[in-house]
């Protein structure tokens, strides 16, 4: 079965919600996720974020919905790691 | 349960209290915290600090209050790591 | 027996399909593959990708067909690792 | 209990006492200390030192007195690490 | 007994055969070889390769013949590692 | 007990004795010493050396005498590591 | 007993013998030697080599004779590591 095990997203978000709430909401999408959010640039109205997410099976569609619901937008998918793992 | 396991804060503080007292007060917020404080720049009236805090479950609101109570201000949250961990 | 255990491909792809679908399709070629796709450059009509694939025995012909079927083209093979392993 | 486990001091000292005696005197402040002293710059009358001290519980006040007693002065505290550790 | 355990070759090859076939042919020279081929530069008629070969006992003469048979030429031997190992 | 466990010396020596004899004489000062000598610069009459010595308890006075006896001079002590270790 | 456990030689050699034969001849000086030879520069008549040799007890005089016998010359001894080891 193919599983997404790593992804780096380039995301634009408004000042609110803050970085912590943003990361929390993403992590809530599935147990086992680790979310590392770095603020790359702060402009007057927006923050540019690089968000690295790792986990055994990342629900990317769900995560993108959550980001959009918070007023953010995924500007690009900079890196993905997928694994074809038959162990389970 | 979502837990904050790492955070990098960009903080401005007056010369007093000193860096050690500042770091101590942050560490007192919860058992298990490790606080690494680096003085990035020293101006006439203020010190710019980069404070990295790690721990199994970081009480960020509490830490921000403590920083404000000492006359400091969190200029930005440069990095956060959250984990969705169901082990306990 | 000679086995291909690592390869770095320089690939050009149209905007669609996206990076995740692209990586998934490659990983489906054989169990045990790990596909790491990095978007190196985004132009108006195309994305330049660096795709690193590792696995115990990489089916490169199959992977190139899959890339072509998705409208991509392998611009060059930047690195290959082959092993002469008689253990099985 | 909060413990200071790491500190980097920026110190100015006269040519005498030498670097080794300086480091020895600091290490004598408490068992378990490791003192790493680097001479950063040598001017006509003074040496600039970067002194990294690690240990399970660093007595910083004591160390600063010892530095002053040898004619040195702590120019700044460049880094501190404190741990909130309840294990003992 | 002296054994060649590592070598880095600077090789020029025509466009055909491709990098994978080139690496495969080298690896076939002896069991236990690991061949890592990097394309350093692509010109109109030739590719410059850096080929790192490791193994318990590398048959370099044999490898050079194979490279020549494919129309390539070893431009230089950039690094060699030999071991005087009496264990067998 | 305070022990010197590491030291980096900046040393000037005449061309003779050579680097190997120089390092050997230093290592002979005490069992357990490891001496790593790098020739940093070669001038007409002198060689500049960076000598890193590690060991469980480095006899620095003894080492400096040995260096002087060979016609060298310790230009500076660039780094020292001392440990307050009560284990024996 | 003092043992030479590492040495980096800066060597000039004619084009013949080649790098592999050069390294082999050095390794033959004693069992346990590992010889890593890097060609640093190629001029019309000579090659500049950096040769790193490691082993439990390196016979440097012997190695220098072998280098001279092959028409090479040790330009300098860039690094030596000696150990005062009483274990045997």
Coordinates of C-alpha atoms in Angstrom, one line a residue:
Chain A
X1 CA 0.0 0.0 0.0
X2 CA 1.3 3.5 -0.9
X3 CA 1.6 5.8 2.0
X4 CA 2.5 9.5 2.2
X5 CA 5.2 9.7 5.0
X6 CA 6.5 13.2 4.5
X7 CA 5.5 16.4 3.0
X8 CA 6.8 20.0 2.9
X9 CA 4.2 22.7 2.3
X10 CA 4.8 26.3 1.4
X11 CA 1.8 28.0 3.0
X12 CA 0.5 31.6 3.2
X13 CA -1.6 32.5 6.1
X14 CA -3.2 35.7 7.6
X15 CA -1.8 36.9 10.9
X16 CA -4.7 35.1 12.7
X17 CA -4.9 32.3 13.7
X18 CA -1.4 32.2 15.1
X19 CA 1.3 29.7 14.3
X20 CA 0.6 27.5 17.2
X21 CA -3.2 27.2 16.6
X22 CA -2.3 26.6 12.9
X23 CA 0.1 23.7 13.7
X24 CA -2.3 22.3 16.3
X25 CA -5.2 22.1 13.8
X26 CA -3.0 20.3 11.3
X27 CA -1.8 17.8 13.9
X28 CA -5.4 17.0 14.9
X29 CA -6.0 15.5 11.4
X30 CA -4.6 12.2 12.4
X31 CA -2.8 10.5 15.3
X32 CA 0.9 10.0 14.8
X33 CA 1.5 13.3 12.9
X34 CA 4.4 15.5 13.8
X35 CA 4.1 19.0 12.5
X36 CA 7.0 21.4 12.3
X37 CA 6.1 24.9 11.3
X38 CA 8.7 27.6 10.5
X39 CA 7.7 31.2 9.9
X40 CA 9.8 32.1 6.9
X41 CA 8.7 35.7 6.3
X42 CA 6.3 38.2 7.9
X43 CA 4.6 40.7 5.7
X44 CA 2.0 43.3 6.7
X45 CA -1.0 41.1 6.1
X46 CA 0.4 37.6 5.7
X47 CA 2.9 35.1 7.1
X48 CA 4.8 32.7 4.8
X49 CA 5.2 29.3 6.4
X50 CA 7.2 26.2 5.6
X51 CA 5.3 23.3 7.2
X52 CA 7.0 19.9 7.4
X53 CA 4.7 17.1 8.3
X54 CA 5.8 13.6 9.0
X55 CA 3.8 10.5 10.0
X56 CA 3.1 6.9 9.1
X57 CA 0.2 7.9 6.7
X58 CA -0.4 11.6 6.2
X59 CA -4.0 12.6 5.2
X60 CA -3.0 15.4 2.8
X61 CA -6.5 16.3 1.4
X62 CA -7.8 16.6 5.0
X63 CA -4.8 18.8 5.9
X64 CA -5.4 21.1 2.9
X65 CA -9.0 21.5 3.9
X66 CA -8.0 22.5 7.4
X67 CA -5.5 25.0 6.1
X68 CA -8.1 26.6 3.8
X69 CA -10.7 26.7 6.6
X70 CA -8.3 28.8 8.7
X71 CA -7.9 31.3 5.8
X72 CA -4.5 29.9 4.6
X73 CA -3.6 28.7 1.2
X74 CA -1.1 26.0 0.1
X75 CA 1.1 27.9 -2.3
X76 CA 3.0 24.8 -3.3
X77 CA 4.0 21.3 -2.3
X78 CA 7.7 21.5 -2.2
X79 CA 8.6 18.0 -1.3
X80 CA 6.7 14.7 -0.8
X81 CA 7.9 11.3 0.4
X82 CA 5.8 8.2 -0.4
X83 CA 6.5 4.6 0.5
X84 CA 5.2 1.4 -1.0
X85 CA 5.1 -0.6 2.1
X86 CA 3.4 -4.0 2.3
X87 CA 4.1 -4.7 5.9
X88 CA 0.5 -4.3 7.2
Chain B
X1 CA -3.8 14.4 22.3
X2 CA -2.0 17.3 20.7
X3 CA 1.1 18.4 22.5
X4 CA 3.5 21.3 21.9
X5 CA 7.0 19.7 22.0
X6 CA 9.1 22.5 20.7
X7 CA 9.1 26.2 20.2
X8 CA 11.5 28.9 19.2
X9 CA 10.6 32.4 20.4
X10 CA 12.1 35.7 19.3
X11 CA 12.0 37.8 22.4
X12 CA 13.0 41.4 23.4
X13 CA 13.9 42.0 27.0
X14 CA 15.3 44.9 29.0
X15 CA 18.8 44.5 30.5
X16 CA 17.3 43.4 33.8
X17 CA 16.5 40.7 34.7
X18 CA 19.5 39.0 33.3
X19 CA 19.6 36.0 30.9
X20 CA 19.9 33.4 33.6
X21 CA 17.0 34.7 35.7
X22 CA 15.0 35.0 32.5
X23 CA 15.7 31.4 31.5
X24 CA 15.0 30.1 35.0
X25 CA 11.6 31.7 35.2
X26 CA 10.6 30.1 32.0
X27 CA 11.9 26.7 33.0
X28 CA 9.8 27.0 36.2
X29 CA 6.6 26.9 34.3
X30 CA 6.6 23.1 34.1
X31 CA 8.7 20.1 35.0
X32 CA 10.6 18.6 32.1
X33 CA 11.2 21.8 30.2
X34 CA 14.7 22.5 28.7
X35 CA 15.3 26.2 28.0
X36 CA 18.1 27.2 25.7
X37 CA 18.5 31.0 25.6
X38 CA 20.9 32.7 23.2
X39 CA 21.6 36.5 23.3
X40 CA 21.5 37.5 19.6
X41 CA 22.0 41.2 19.9
X42 CA 22.7 43.7 22.7
X43 CA 21.4 47.2 22.2
X44 CA 21.6 50.1 24.6
X45 CA 18.3 49.4 26.3
X46 CA 17.3 45.9 25.1
X47 CA 18.6 42.5 24.4
X48 CA 17.3 40.4 21.6
X49 CA 17.0 36.7 22.5
X50 CA 16.3 33.5 20.7
X51 CA 14.8 31.1 23.2
X52 CA 14.3 27.5 22.2
X53 CA 12.1 25.5 24.6
X54 CA 11.6 21.8 24.4
X55 CA 9.6 19.5 26.6
X56 CA 6.9 16.8 26.5
X57 CA 4.1 19.4 26.7
X58 CA 5.0 23.0 26.7
X59 CA 2.6 25.5 28.4
X60 CA 3.1 28.4 26.0
X61 CA 0.4 30.7 27.4
X62 CA 1.9 30.4 30.8
X63 CA 5.4 31.1 29.4
X64 CA 4.3 34.2 27.5
X65 CA 2.8 35.6 30.7
X66 CA 6.0 35.0 32.6
X67 CA 8.0 36.7 29.8
X68 CA 5.6 39.7 29.9
X69 CA 5.8 39.9 33.7
X70 CA 9.6 40.3 33.5
X71 CA 9.2 43.2 31.1
X72 CA 10.0 41.2 28.0
X73 CA 7.8 40.8 24.9
X74 CA 7.5 37.9 22.5
X75 CA 8.3 39.5 19.1
X76 CA 7.4 36.4 17.2
X77 CA 7.0 32.7 17.3
X78 CA 9.6 31.5 14.8
X79 CA 9.0 27.8 15.0
X80 CA 6.6 25.4 16.6
X81 CA 6.6 21.6 16.8
X82 CA 3.4 19.8 17.7
X83 CA 2.7 16.1 18.0
X84 CA -0.5 14.2 17.9
X85 CA 0.4 11.5 20.3
X86 CA -2.1 9.1 21.8
X87 CA 0.3 7.1 23.9
X88 CA -1.0 8.3 27.3
Chain C
X1 CA 22.8 -10.5 -9.6
X2 CA 23.0 -6.8 -10.5
X3 CA 20.3 -4.6 -8.8
X4 CA 19.6 -1.0 -9.1
X5 CA 19.3 0.3 -5.6
X6 CA 19.3 4.1 -6.1
X7 CA 18.6 6.6 -8.8
X8 CA 18.2 10.4 -9.1
X9 CA 16.1 11.5 -12.0
X10 CA 15.8 15.1 -13.3
X11 CA 12.2 15.2 -14.6
X12 CA 10.0 17.8 -16.3
X13 CA 6.3 17.5 -15.7
X14 CA 3.2 19.6 -16.6
X15 CA 1.3 21.2 -13.6
X16 CA -1.1 18.3 -13.6
X17 CA -1.0 15.7 -12.2
X18 CA 0.3 17.2 -9.0
X19 CA 3.5 16.2 -7.2
X20 CA 1.8 13.7 -4.8
X21 CA 0.0 11.8 -7.5
X22 CA 3.2 11.8 -9.5
X23 CA 5.2 10.3 -6.6
X24 CA 2.4 7.8 -5.8
X25 CA 2.3 6.5 -9.3
X26 CA 6.1 5.9 -9.2
X27 CA 6.0 4.2 -5.8
X28 CA 3.3 1.8 -7.1
X29 CA 5.7 0.3 -9.6
X30 CA 7.1 -2.0 -6.9
X31 CA 6.9 -2.9 -3.3
X32 CA 9.7 -1.5 -1.2
X33 CA 10.3 1.7 -3.1
X34 CA 10.8 5.0 -1.3
X35 CA 10.2 8.0 -3.6
X36 CA 11.4 11.4 -2.5
X37 CA 10.3 14.2 -4.9
X38 CA 11.5 17.7 -4.7
X39 CA 10.1 20.6 -6.8
X40 CA 13.2 22.4 -7.9
X41 CA 11.6 25.1 -10.1
X42 CA 8.1 26.1 -11.2
X43 CA 7.6 27.7 -14.6
X44 CA 4.4 28.8 -16.3
X45 CA 3.7 25.4 -17.9
X46 CA 6.1 23.0 -16.3
X47 CA 7.6 21.9 -13.0
X48 CA 11.2 20.7 -12.7
X49 CA 11.5 17.8 -10.3
X50 CA 14.4 16.0 -8.7
X51 CA 13.1 12.5 -7.9
X52 CA 15.3 10.3 -5.7
X53 CA 14.1 6.7 -5.7
X54 CA 15.6 4.0 -3.4
X55 CA 14.7 0.4 -3.0
X56 CA 16.1 -3.1 -3.1
X57 CA 15.6 -3.5 -6.9
X58 CA 14.3 -0.5 -8.8
X59 CA 12.3 -1.2 -12.0
X60 CA 13.6 1.8 -14.0
X61 CA 12.0 1.0 -17.3
X62 CA 8.7 0.6 -15.7
X63 CA 9.1 3.9 -13.8
X64 CA 10.1 5.8 -17.0
X65 CA 6.9 4.5 -18.7
X66 CA 4.8 5.6 -15.8
X67 CA 6.4 9.1 -15.9
X68 CA 5.8 9.3 -19.7
X69 CA 2.2 8.2 -19.3
X70 CA 1.6 11.1 -16.9
X71 CA 2.9 13.6 -19.5
X72 CA 6.4 13.9 -17.8
X73 CA 9.7 13.3 -19.4
X74 CA 13.0 12.2 -17.8
X75 CA 15.4 14.9 -18.8
X76 CA 18.4 13.1 -17.4
X77 CA 19.5 10.3 -15.1
X78 CA 21.7 12.3 -12.7
X79 CA 22.9 9.4 -10.4
X80 CA 22.6 5.7 -10.3
X81 CA 23.6 3.2 -7.7
X82 CA 23.9 -0.5 -8.7
X83 CA 25.0 -3.4 -6.5
X84 CA 26.3 -6.8 -7.5
X85 CA 24.7 -8.8 -4.7
X86 CA 24.6 -12.6 -4.6
X87 CA 22.9 -13.0 -1.3
X88 CA 19.6 -14.3 -2.7
Chain D
X1 CA 14.2 21.9 40.6
X2 CA 15.7 24.3 38.1
X3 CA 19.3 23.6 37.3
X4 CA 21.8 25.5 35.1
X5 CA 23.3 22.8 32.8
X6 CA 25.2 24.9 30.3
X7 CA 26.5 28.4 29.9
X8 CA 28.7 30.3 27.4
X9 CA 30.5 33.3 28.8
X10 CA 32.3 36.0 26.9
X11 CA 35.2 37.0 29.3
X12 CA 38.0 39.5 29.2
X13 CA 41.1 38.6 31.2
X14 CA 44.6 40.1 31.6
X15 CA 47.5 38.1 30.3
X16 CA 48.1 36.6 33.7
X17 CA 46.9 34.2 35.0
X18 CA 47.2 32.0 31.9
X19 CA 44.3 30.2 30.2
X20 CA 45.0 26.9 32.0
X21 CA 45.0 28.4 35.5
X22 CA 41.9 30.3 34.6
X23 CA 40.1 27.2 33.5
X24 CA 41.3 25.2 36.5
X25 CA 40.0 27.8 38.9
X26 CA 36.6 27.7 37.3
X27 CA 36.4 23.9 37.3
X28 CA 37.3 23.9 41.0
X29 CA 34.0 25.5 41.8
X30 CA 32.1 22.2 41.7
X31 CA 32.6 18.6 40.9
X32 CA 31.3 17.5 37.6
X33 CA 32.1 20.7 35.7
X34 CA 33.6 20.6 32.3
X35 CA 35.2 23.8 31.2
X36 CA 36.2 24.5 27.6
X37 CA 38.1 27.7 27.2
X38 CA 38.9 29.2 23.8
X39 CA 41.1 32.2 23.3
X40 CA 39.3 34.3 20.7
X41 CA 41.5 37.3 20.5
X42 CA 44.8 38.5 22.0
X43 CA 45.4 42.2 22.4
X44 CA 48.3 43.9 24.0
X45 CA 46.9 43.9 27.5
X46 CA 43.9 41.5 27.4
X47 CA 42.7 38.2 26.1
X48 CA 39.1 37.7 24.9
X49 CA 37.9 34.3 25.9
X50 CA 34.8 32.3 25.1
X51 CA 34.3 29.9 28.0
X52 CA 31.7 27.1 27.7
X53 CA 30.9 25.4 31.0
X54 CA 28.7 22.3 31.3
X55 CA 27.7 20.3 34.3
X56 CA 24.7 18.9 36.1
X57 CA 24.3 22.1 38.2
X58 CA 26.5 25.0 37.5
X59 CA 27.2 27.5 40.3
X60 CA 27.3 30.6 38.2
X61 CA 27.6 33.2 41.0
X62 CA 30.5 31.4 42.4
X63 CA 32.1 31.2 39.0
X64 CA 31.7 34.9 38.4
X65 CA 33.4 35.7 41.7
X66 CA 36.3 33.4 40.8
X67 CA 36.7 35.2 37.4
X68 CA 36.6 38.6 39.1
X69 CA 39.1 37.5 41.7
X70 CA 41.6 36.6 38.9
X71 CA 41.2 40.1 37.4
X72 CA 38.8 39.0 34.7
X73 CA 35.4 40.3 33.9
X74 CA 32.4 38.6 32.4
X75 CA 31.5 40.8 29.4
X76 CA 28.3 39.0 28.6
X77 CA 26.4 35.8 29.1
X78 CA 26.0 34.6 25.5
X79 CA 24.0 31.4 26.1
X80 CA 22.4 29.6 29.1
X81 CA 20.7 26.3 29.3
X82 CA 18.5 25.5 32.2
X83 CA 16.5 22.4 32.9
X84 CA 13.5 21.8 35.2
X85 CA 14.3 18.4 36.4
X86 CA 12.5 16.6 39.2
X87 CA 14.4 13.4 39.1
X88 CA 16.2 13.9 42.4
Chain E
X1 CA 47.3 -9.3 1.0
X2 CA 46.8 -5.9 -0.6
X3 CA 43.2 -5.2 -1.8
X4 CA 41.7 -2.3 -3.6
X5 CA 38.7 -1.3 -1.6
X6 CA 37.7 2.0 -3.1
X7 CA 38.3 4.0 -6.2
X8 CA 37.0 7.2 -7.8
X9 CA 37.3 7.4 -11.5
X10 CA 36.8 10.4 -13.7
X11 CA 35.3 9.0 -16.9
X12 CA 34.2 10.4 -20.3
X13 CA 31.6 8.4 -22.2
X14 CA 29.5 8.9 -25.3
X15 CA 25.8 9.4 -24.8
X16 CA 25.2 5.7 -25.5
X17 CA 25.2 3.4 -23.6
X18 CA 23.3 5.2 -20.9
X19 CA 24.4 5.7 -17.3
X20 CA 22.5 2.7 -16.0
X21 CA 23.9 0.3 -18.5
X22 CA 27.3 1.7 -17.9
X23 CA 27.0 1.2 -14.1
X24 CA 25.6 -2.3 -14.6
X25 CA 28.4 -3.4 -16.8
X26 CA 30.9 -2.2 -14.2
X27 CA 29.1 -3.9 -11.3
X28 CA 29.1 -7.2 -13.2
X29 CA 32.9 -7.4 -13.0
X30 CA 32.7 -8.9 -9.5
X31 CA 30.3 -9.8 -6.8
X32 CA 30.2 -7.4 -3.9
X33 CA 30.8 -4.3 -5.9
X34 CA 28.8 -1.1 -5.3
X35 CA 28.9 1.4 -8.1
X36 CA 27.8 5.0 -7.6
X37 CA 27.8 6.9 -10.9
X38 CA 27.1 10.7 -11.0
X39 CA 26.8 12.6 -14.2
X40 CA 28.9 15.7 -13.7
X41 CA 28.5 17.4 -17.0
X42 CA 26.7 16.8 -20.3
X43 CA 28.2 18.1 -23.5
X44 CA 26.9 17.7 -27.0
X45 CA 28.8 14.4 -27.6
X46 CA 30.0 13.2 -24.3
X47 CA 29.0 12.9 -20.6
X48 CA 31.5 13.4 -17.9
X49 CA 31.1 10.9 -15.1
X50 CA 32.4 10.5 -11.6
X51 CA 32.2 6.9 -10.7
X52 CA 32.8 5.7 -7.2
X53 CA 33.3 2.0 -6.8
X54 CA 33.6 0.2 -3.5
X55 CA 34.0 -3.4 -2.7
X56 CA 36.1 -5.9 -0.8
X57 CA 38.5 -6.4 -3.7
X58 CA 38.0 -4.3 -6.8
X59 CA 39.3 -5.7 -10.2
X60 CA 40.4 -2.3 -11.6
X61 CA 42.0 -3.7 -14.8
X62 CA 38.9 -5.6 -15.6
X63 CA 36.7 -2.5 -15.0
X64 CA 38.9 -0.3 -17.2
X65 CA 38.6 -2.8 -20.1
X66 CA 34.8 -2.8 -19.6
X67 CA 34.7 1.0 -19.7
X68 CA 36.8 1.0 -22.9
X69 CA 34.7 -1.6 -24.5
X70 CA 31.7 0.6 -24.0
X71 CA 33.4 3.5 -25.8
X72 CA 34.3 5.3 -22.6
X73 CA 37.7 6.4 -21.4
X74 CA 39.1 6.7 -17.9
X75 CA 40.4 10.3 -17.8
X76 CA 42.0 10.0 -14.4
X77 CA 42.0 8.0 -11.2
X78 CA 41.1 10.6 -8.7
X79 CA 41.2 8.5 -5.5
X80 CA 42.2 5.0 -4.5
X81 CA 41.9 3.2 -1.2
X82 CA 44.0 0.1 -0.6
X83 CA 44.1 -2.1 2.4
X84 CA 46.8 -4.5 3.6
X85 CA 44.6 -7.0 5.2
X86 CA 45.7 -10.5 6.3
X87 CA 42.5 -11.7 7.7
X88 CA 41.8 -14.3 5.0
Chain F
X1 CA 40.4 16.5 41.2
X2 CA 40.9 18.9 38.3
X3 CA 42.4 17.3 35.3
X4 CA 43.5 18.8 32.0
X5 CA 41.9 16.6 29.3
X6 CA 42.4 18.6 26.2
X7 CA 44.7 21.4 24.9
X8 CA 45.4 23.0 21.6
X9 CA 48.8 24.6 21.3
X10 CA 50.0 27.1 18.7
X11 CA 53.7 26.2 18.3
X12 CA 56.6 27.5 16.3
X13 CA 59.5 25.1 15.6
X14 CA 62.6 25.1 13.5
X15 CA 62.7 22.7 10.5
X16 CA 64.6 20.1 12.7
X17 CA 63.5 18.0 14.5
X18 CA 60.8 17.0 12.0
X19 CA 57.1 16.8 12.8
X20 CA 57.1 13.1 13.7
X21 CA 59.9 13.3 16.2
X22 CA 58.3 16.4 17.6
X23 CA 55.0 14.6 18.1
X24 CA 56.7 11.5 19.5
X25 CA 58.6 13.4 22.1
X26 CA 55.3 15.0 23.3
X27 CA 53.5 11.7 23.4
X28 CA 56.3 10.2 25.5
X29 CA 55.4 12.6 28.4
X30 CA 52.7 10.3 29.7
X31 CA 50.9 7.1 28.8
X32 CA 47.4 7.6 27.3
X33 CA 48.3 10.8 25.4
X34 CA 47.1 11.2 21.8
X35 CA 48.9 13.9 19.9
X36 CA 47.6 15.3 16.6
X37 CA 50.0 17.7 15.0
X38 CA 49.1 19.7 11.9
X39 CA 51.6 21.8 10.0
X40 CA 49.8 25.1 9.4
X41 CA 52.5 27.1 7.6
X42 CA 56.0 26.5 6.4
X43 CA 58.4 29.5 6.3
X44 CA 62.0 29.6 5.4
X45 CA 63.3 29.0 8.9
X46 CA 60.3 27.9 10.9
X47 CA 57.1 25.7 10.8
X48 CA 53.9 26.8 12.5
X49 CA 52.1 23.9 14.1
X50 CA 48.8 23.4 15.7
X51 CA 49.1 20.6 18.2
X52 CA 46.0 19.1 19.7
X53 CA 46.7 16.8 22.7
X54 CA 44.1 14.8 24.5
X55 CA 44.4 12.4 27.3
X56 CA 43.0 11.6 30.8
X57 CA 45.4 13.9 32.6
X58 CA 47.8 16.0 30.4
X59 CA 51.1 17.1 32.0
X60 CA 51.3 20.5 30.3
X61 CA 54.4 21.8 32.1
X62 CA 56.3 18.7 31.1
X63 CA 55.1 19.1 27.5
X64 CA 56.1 22.7 27.4
X65 CA 59.6 21.8 28.6
X66 CA 59.9 19.1 26.0
X67 CA 58.9 21.6 23.3
X68 CA 61.4 24.1 24.4
X69 CA 64.2 21.5 24.6
X70 CA 63.6 20.8 20.9
X71 CA 64.0 24.4 20.0
X72 CA 60.3 25.1 19.7
X73 CA 58.2 27.7 21.5
X74 CA 54.6 27.7 22.5
X75 CA 53.2 30.8 20.9
X76 CA 49.9 30.5 22.6
X77 CA 47.5 28.1 24.3
X78 CA 44.4 28.4 22.0
X79 CA 42.1 26.0 23.8
X80 CA 42.0 24.1 27.1
X81 CA 39.6 21.6 28.5
X82 CA 39.6 20.8 32.2
X83 CA 37.4 18.5 34.1
X84 CA 36.5 18.4 37.8
X85 CA 36.2 14.6 38.1
X86 CA 36.0 12.9 41.4
X87 CA 35.6 9.4 40.1
X88 CA 39.1 8.2 41.3
Chain G
X1 CA 55.1 2.6 23.6
X2 CA 54.7 5.4 21.2
X3 CA 53.0 4.4 17.9
X4 CA 52.4 6.4 14.8
X5 CA 48.7 5.8 14.0
X6 CA 48.0 8.4 11.3
X7 CA 49.9 10.5 8.8
X8 CA 49.0 12.8 5.9
X9 CA 51.8 13.2 3.3
X10 CA 52.0 15.7 0.5
X11 CA 53.8 13.9 -2.2
X12 CA 55.0 14.7 -5.8
X13 CA 55.2 11.8 -8.2
X14 CA 56.0 11.3 -11.9
X15 CA 53.1 10.1 -14.1
X16 CA 54.4 6.6 -13.8
X17 CA 53.9 4.5 -11.7
X18 CA 50.2 5.2 -11.6
X19 CA 48.2 6.0 -8.4
X20 CA 47.1 2.5 -7.8
X21 CA 50.6 1.0 -8.0
X22 CA 51.8 3.8 -5.8
X23 CA 49.2 3.1 -3.1
X24 CA 49.7 -0.6 -3.3
X25 CA 53.5 -0.3 -2.7
X26 CA 52.9 1.8 0.3
X27 CA 50.3 -0.6 1.7
X28 CA 52.7 -3.5 1.3
X29 CA 55.0 -1.9 4.0
X30 CA 53.0 -3.4 6.8
X31 CA 49.9 -5.4 7.5
X32 CA 47.0 -3.4 8.8
X33 CA 47.7 -0.3 6.8
X34 CA 44.9 1.6 5.1
X35 CA 46.2 4.0 2.3
X36 CA 43.9 6.6 0.9
X37 CA 45.5 8.5 -2.0
X38 CA 43.9 11.5 -3.6
X39 CA 45.3 13.1 -6.8
X40 CA 45.2 16.8 -5.9
X41 CA 46.7 18.3 -9.1
X42 CA 48.0 17.0 -12.4
X43 CA 50.7 18.9 -14.2
X44 CA 52.6 18.0 -17.3
X45 CA 55.2 16.0 -15.7
X46 CA 54.1 15.4 -12.1
X47 CA 51.1 14.6 -10.0
X48 CA 50.5 16.1 -6.6
X49 CA 49.1 13.6 -4.2
X50 CA 47.7 13.8 -0.7
X51 CA 48.2 10.4 0.9
X52 CA 46.5 9.6 4.2
X53 CA 47.8 6.5 5.9
X54 CA 46.3 5.0 9.0
X55 CA 47.2 1.8 10.9
X56 CA 48.1 0.6 14.3
X57 CA 51.8 1.3 13.9
X58 CA 52.9 3.0 10.7
X59 CA 56.5 2.4 9.5
X60 CA 57.1 5.9 8.2
X61 CA 60.8 5.5 7.3
X62 CA 60.0 2.4 5.3
X63 CA 57.2 4.2 3.5
X64 CA 59.4 7.2 2.6
X65 CA 62.0 4.8 1.1
X66 CA 59.3 3.1 -1.0
X67 CA 58.1 6.5 -2.2
X68 CA 61.6 7.6 -3.2
X69 CA 62.2 4.2 -4.9
X70 CA 59.2 4.9 -7.1
X71 CA 60.6 8.3 -8.1
X72 CA 58.3 10.2 -5.8
X73 CA 59.3 12.7 -3.1
X74 CA 57.6 13.5 0.2
X75 CA 57.2 17.3 -0.1
X76 CA 55.9 17.6 3.4
X77 CA 54.4 15.8 6.4
X78 CA 51.1 17.7 6.8
X79 CA 49.7 15.8 9.8
X80 CA 50.8 13.1 12.2
X81 CA 49.0 11.3 14.9
X82 CA 50.9 9.5 17.6
X83 CA 49.6 7.6 20.5
X84 CA 51.3 6.6 23.8
X85 CA 49.6 3.3 24.3
X86 CA 50.7 0.8 26.9
X87 CA 48.1 -1.8 26.2
X88 CA 50.5 -4.4 24.7

